[in-house]
Short mmCIF file of C-alpha atoms in Angstrom, two decimals:
data_model
loop_
_atom_site.label_atom_id
_atom_site.label_comp_id
_atom_site.label_asym_id
_atom_site.label_seq_id
_atom_site.Cartn_x
_atom_site.Cartn_y
_atom_site.Cartn_z
CA MET A 62 0.12 -0.13 -0.12
CA THR A 63 1.21 3.62 -0.66
CA ALA A 64 0.01 7.03 0.39
CA ASP A 65 1.11 10.43 -0.72
CA PRO A 66 0.54 13.47 1.52
CA ASN A 67 0.13 15.53 -1.60
CA ASP A 68 -3.00 13.75 -2.79
CA ALA A 69 -5.24 16.90 -1.70
CA ALA A 70 -8.38 14.72 -2.44
CA ASN A 71 -7.50 12.24 0.51
CA TYR A 72 -5.03 14.00 2.67
CA ASP A 73 -4.71 17.60 4.00
CA ASP A 74 -0.89 18.53 4.20
CA CYS A 75 -1.47 21.23 7.02
CA GLY A 76 0.07 20.20 10.15
CA CYS A 77 3.52 20.77 11.99
CA ASP A 78 5.03 19.99 15.34
CA ILE A 79 7.86 22.45 16.82
CA TYR A 80 10.41 22.80 19.49
CA HIS A 81 12.91 25.14 20.61
CA GLY A 82 15.19 23.98 18.06
CA ASP A 83 13.15 24.96 15.05
CA SER A 84 14.38 28.51 14.23
CA PRO A 85 13.53 31.10 12.87
CA LEU A 86 9.77 30.75 12.50
CA ASP A 87 7.40 32.93 10.79
CA PHE A 88 3.97 31.99 12.06
CA ASP A 89 2.07 34.35 9.40
CA LEU A 90 3.84 32.69 6.66
CA LEU A 91 3.42 29.08 8.20
CA GLY A 92 -0.39 29.94 8.36
CA THR A 93 -0.71 31.38 4.72
CA THR A 94 1.68 30.29 1.85
CA GLY A 95 3.34 27.55 4.41
CA GLY A 96 -0.06 25.91 4.44
CA ARG A 97 0.06 25.02 7.95
CA LYS A 98 -3.53 24.76 9.83
CA CYS A 99 -2.48 23.18 13.08
CA CYS A 100 0.71 23.24 15.26
CA ILE A 101 1.77 21.29 18.20
CA MET A 102 4.30 22.57 20.47
CA LYS A 103 6.80 20.83 22.88
CA VAL A 104 6.40 21.99 26.62
CA THR A 105 8.56 19.34 28.48
CA GLU A 106 10.56 16.43 28.29
CA GLY A 107 11.16 13.64 30.97
CA LEU A 108 10.97 14.97 34.45
CA THR A 109 12.97 18.11 34.15
CA VAL A 110 13.41 19.58 30.60
CA ARG A 111 11.14 22.74 29.94
CA ASP A 112 11.07 23.78 26.33
CA PRO A 113 12.18 27.48 26.63
CA ALA A 114 10.51 28.55 23.44
CA PHE A 115 7.03 27.26 24.48
CA ARG A 116 5.36 30.54 26.10
CA ASN A 117 7.07 32.81 23.30
CA ASN A 118 5.72 30.44 20.45
CA ILE A 119 2.11 30.55 21.77
CA THR A 120 2.32 34.40 22.01
CA LEU A 121 3.33 34.44 18.36
CA LEU A 122 0.77 31.82 17.25
CA ILE A 123 -2.29 33.40 18.77
CA PRO A 124 -2.60 36.39 16.41
CA SER A 125 -1.95 34.17 13.39
CA ARG A 126 -4.05 32.10 11.24
CA ILE A 127 -3.16 28.87 12.60
CA LYS A 128 -5.97 28.36 14.99
CA ARG A 129 -5.54 24.87 15.80
CA ILE A 130 -2.88 24.57 18.77
CA GLY A 131 -1.54 21.82 20.80
CA ALA A 132 0.83 20.98 23.46
CA TYR A 133 3.37 17.90 23.66
CA HIS A 134 5.24 16.07 26.17
CA PHE A 135 8.36 14.01 25.11
CA GLY A 136 8.45 10.99 27.08
CA HIS A 137 11.06 9.05 28.81
CA HIS A 138 11.27 5.59 30.61
CA GLY A 139 10.46 5.71 34.38
CA GLU A 140 8.30 7.73 36.84
CA PRO A 141 5.36 8.29 34.25
CA ILE A 142 2.94 9.92 36.73
CA PRO A 143 5.54 12.54 37.82
CA GLN A 144 6.35 13.14 34.10
CA MET A 145 2.64 13.90 33.54
CA LYS A 146 2.44 16.33 36.64
CA PHE A 147 5.42 18.00 35.32
CA PHE A 148 4.04 18.28 31.89
CA ILE A 149 0.49 19.71 33.02
CA GLN A 150 1.99 22.13 35.66
CA THR A 151 4.53 23.56 33.27
CA PHE A 152 1.65 24.22 30.67
CA VAL A 153 -0.53 25.78 33.44
CA ASP A 154 2.33 27.87 34.56
CA ALA A 155 3.24 29.03 31.05
CA THR A 156 -0.23 29.92 29.96
CA ARG A 157 -1.67 31.36 33.11
CA ASN A 158 -3.10 34.88 32.75
CA MET A 159 -2.31 34.60 29.04
CA ALA A 160 -4.53 36.90 27.03
CA ASN A 161 -6.81 35.26 24.30
CA LYS A 162 -5.51 32.06 25.28
CA PRO A 163 -6.93 29.34 22.92
CA ASP A 164 -8.09 25.97 24.00
CA PHE A 165 -5.49 23.28 23.62
CA LEU A 166 -4.99 19.50 22.37
CA PHE A 167 -2.72 17.78 24.20
CA MET A 168 -0.11 15.05 22.75
CA LEU A 169 2.28 12.45 24.06
CA ASP A 170 5.58 11.90 22.08
CA LEU A 171 6.35 8.19 22.56
CA GLU A 172 9.37 7.42 20.30
CA ARG A 173 12.54 5.58 20.39
CA GLY A 174 15.58 7.67 21.59
CA ALA A 175 17.55 8.37 24.69
CA ASN A 176 15.92 6.66 27.64
CA PRO A 177 12.87 5.73 25.27
CA PRO A 178 9.55 5.17 27.12
CA GLN A 179 8.36 1.97 27.52
CA GLU A 180 4.67 0.55 26.58
CA THR A 181 3.90 0.37 30.27
CA ASP A 182 5.12 4.05 30.82
CA GLY A 183 3.02 5.15 27.85
CA LEU A 184 -0.13 3.22 28.98
CA THR A 185 0.32 5.00 32.69
CA MET A 186 0.75 8.38 30.99
CA VAL A 187 -2.52 7.91 28.98
CA GLN A 188 -4.46 6.89 32.15
CA TYR A 189 -3.16 9.74 34.13
CA LEU A 190 -4.25 12.23 31.61
CA GLN A 191 -7.57 10.48 31.27
CA SER A 192 -8.06 10.85 34.83
CA LEU A 193 -7.88 14.59 34.09
CA GLY A 194 -10.34 14.51 31.37
CA ILE A 195 -7.65 14.51 28.64
CA ASN A 196 -7.62 11.83 25.84
CA PRO A 197 -4.11 12.56 24.43
CA ILE A 198 -2.97 12.39 21.02
CA ILE A 199 -0.57 9.80 20.71
CA TYR A 200 2.66 10.27 18.49
CA CYS A 201 4.34 7.10 17.76
CA GLY A 202 5.40 4.55 15.22
CA PHE A 203 3.89 1.46 14.09
CA ASP A 204 5.61 -0.86 16.41
CA PHE A 205 5.27 1.10 20.01
CA TRP A 206 2.32 -0.91 21.17
CA SER A 207 2.09 -4.75 21.48
CA GLN A 208 -1.65 -5.08 22.34
CA SER A 209 -4.91 -3.05 21.94
CA HIS A 210 -5.23 -1.45 25.22
CA PRO A 211 -8.85 -0.24 25.45
CA GLU A 212 -7.70 3.07 27.24
CA LEU A 213 -6.23 4.03 23.63
CA LYS A 214 -9.55 3.80 21.84
CA ALA A 215 -10.35 7.20 22.53
CA CYS A 216 -7.14 8.59 21.89
CA PRO A 217 -6.18 9.78 18.14
CA HIS A 218 -3.01 8.42 16.37
CA TYR A 219 -0.31 10.77 15.14
CA LEU A 220 1.89 8.57 12.96
CA ALA A 221 5.43 8.97 12.54
CA ALA A 222 6.23 7.19 9.07
CA TYR A 223 9.11 8.76 6.77
CA ASN A 224 7.97 6.44 4.02
CA ASP A 225 5.00 5.85 1.43
CA HIS A 226 3.22 3.02 3.52
CA PRO A 227 2.14 4.59 6.64
CA THR A 228 1.16 1.63 8.72
CA SER A 229 -0.85 2.53 11.73
CA ALA A 230 0.18 1.37 15.28
CA ILE A 231 -2.16 -1.01 17.45
CA PRO A 232 -4.85 -0.18 18.26
CA TRP A 233 -5.65 1.96 15.28
CA ARG A 234 -4.68 -0.55 12.54
CA ILE A 235 -7.54 -1.40 10.35
CA PRO A 236 -7.86 -4.09 7.73
CA SER A 237 -8.27 -1.58 4.72
CA GLY A 238 -5.08 -0.49 3.20
CA ASP A 239 -6.98 2.22 1.59
CA THR A 240 -8.06 4.14 4.55
CA TYR A 241 -5.49 3.43 7.34
CA GLY A 242 -6.25 3.89 11.00
CA TRP A 243 -3.92 6.97 11.73
CA ASP A 244 -5.62 10.42 12.17
CA MET A 245 -2.20 12.39 11.25
CA TRP A 246 0.81 11.13 9.66
CA GLN A 247 4.15 12.83 10.19
CA TYR A 248 5.51 12.20 6.95
CA THR A 249 9.16 13.98 6.81
CA ASP A 250 11.47 15.90 9.32
CA GLY A 251 12.20 18.11 6.38
CA ALA A 252 15.20 15.61 5.17
CA LYS A 253 13.81 12.02 5.40
CA GLY A 254 11.10 10.53 3.32
CA PRO A 255 9.84 10.77 -0.14
CA TRP A 256 8.32 13.81 0.38
CA ALA A 257 11.09 15.67 2.36
CA LYS A 258 10.70 19.43 1.69
CA HIS A 259 10.45 22.53 3.81
CA VAL A 260 7.55 25.16 3.90
CA GLN A 261 7.57 28.98 3.94
CA GLY A 262 7.93 30.23 7.33
CA ALA A 263 9.87 27.59 8.80
CA PRO A 264 13.52 26.16 8.85
CA ASN A 265 14.37 23.47 6.47
CA ASP A 266 14.36 20.73 9.15
CA MET A 267 10.79 20.98 10.55
CA ASP A 268 8.44 18.02 11.07
CA LEU A 269 5.54 18.14 8.78
CA SER A 270 2.33 16.22 8.87
CA CYS A 271 -1.04 15.96 6.87
CA PHE A 272 -4.31 14.84 8.01
CA ASN A 273 -6.38 11.71 7.03
CA LEU A 274 -9.42 13.04 5.14
CA LYS A 275 -10.13 9.22 3.98
CA LYS A 276 -10.92 8.60 7.75
CA HIS A 277 -12.40 11.97 8.46
CA PRO A 278 -14.09 13.32 5.47
CA GLU A 279 -15.43 16.26 7.74
CA GLY A 280 -12.02 17.87 7.43
CA LEU A 281 -9.29 18.84 10.01
CA GLU A 282 -11.02 21.80 11.58
CA ALA A 283 -14.17 19.98 12.42
CA TRP A 284 -12.46 17.08 13.84
CA TRP A 285 -10.03 19.17 15.97
CA ASP A 286 -12.95 20.85 17.17
CA ALA A 287 -14.69 17.73 18.36
CA GLN A 288 -11.50 16.63 20.04
CA LEU A 289 -11.53 19.99 22.08
CA ALA A 290 -15.17 19.61 23.17
CA ASN A 291 -13.97 16.23 24.73
CA THR A 292 -10.90 17.87 26.31
CA ARG A 293 -10.79 19.38 29.70
CA GLN A 294 -8.59 22.44 29.66
CA PRO A 295 -6.15 22.06 32.82
CA ASP A 296 -5.92 25.11 35.02
#
């Protein structure tokens, strides 16, 4: 099976996720000629790392045309509940008293790397966020989960796959190769993958993603807003 994020009838090439290493960023360009409709920003990593660009990025995003905004935590192995408390408290502290603060979706970044999170870490993180009324988007590759945990059924899947066969992870795998189970697909980091590219307003190596119109023909905006309606905003 193959897929192409440039196939506008089936995918909306409209997303990005950023962290402090992405610079310079021009959110006005990103939201216009850059074609980005949503942006998910790094807040924290592990138990101690706060992204120094998070608050400034929100301030710059709010007046831009990018109106669907998210916040993510980069997970490590060990102490999953303290990591989630750190994530949420850092988010609350950074956005407290912010003028015109939008509602956010929240994402867990569960990927291979230094001290990578294990499946048990990821599941505990999901359970904790759900106890707060948050069903997080889960960013991961096709092989992170070994089984279809029931807690994950309410969580959207943000797939990392720099190839042309974006296989969904459990539990979002579905039989039809024509639809795929993922909701969003990060298809390049700007350098890797058959559709490696950069967009106006961003550095050359920024992660880009598309939205699955085959699965959600209502479009990104309606889908995103439906997720927001079921997401408690922490305070």
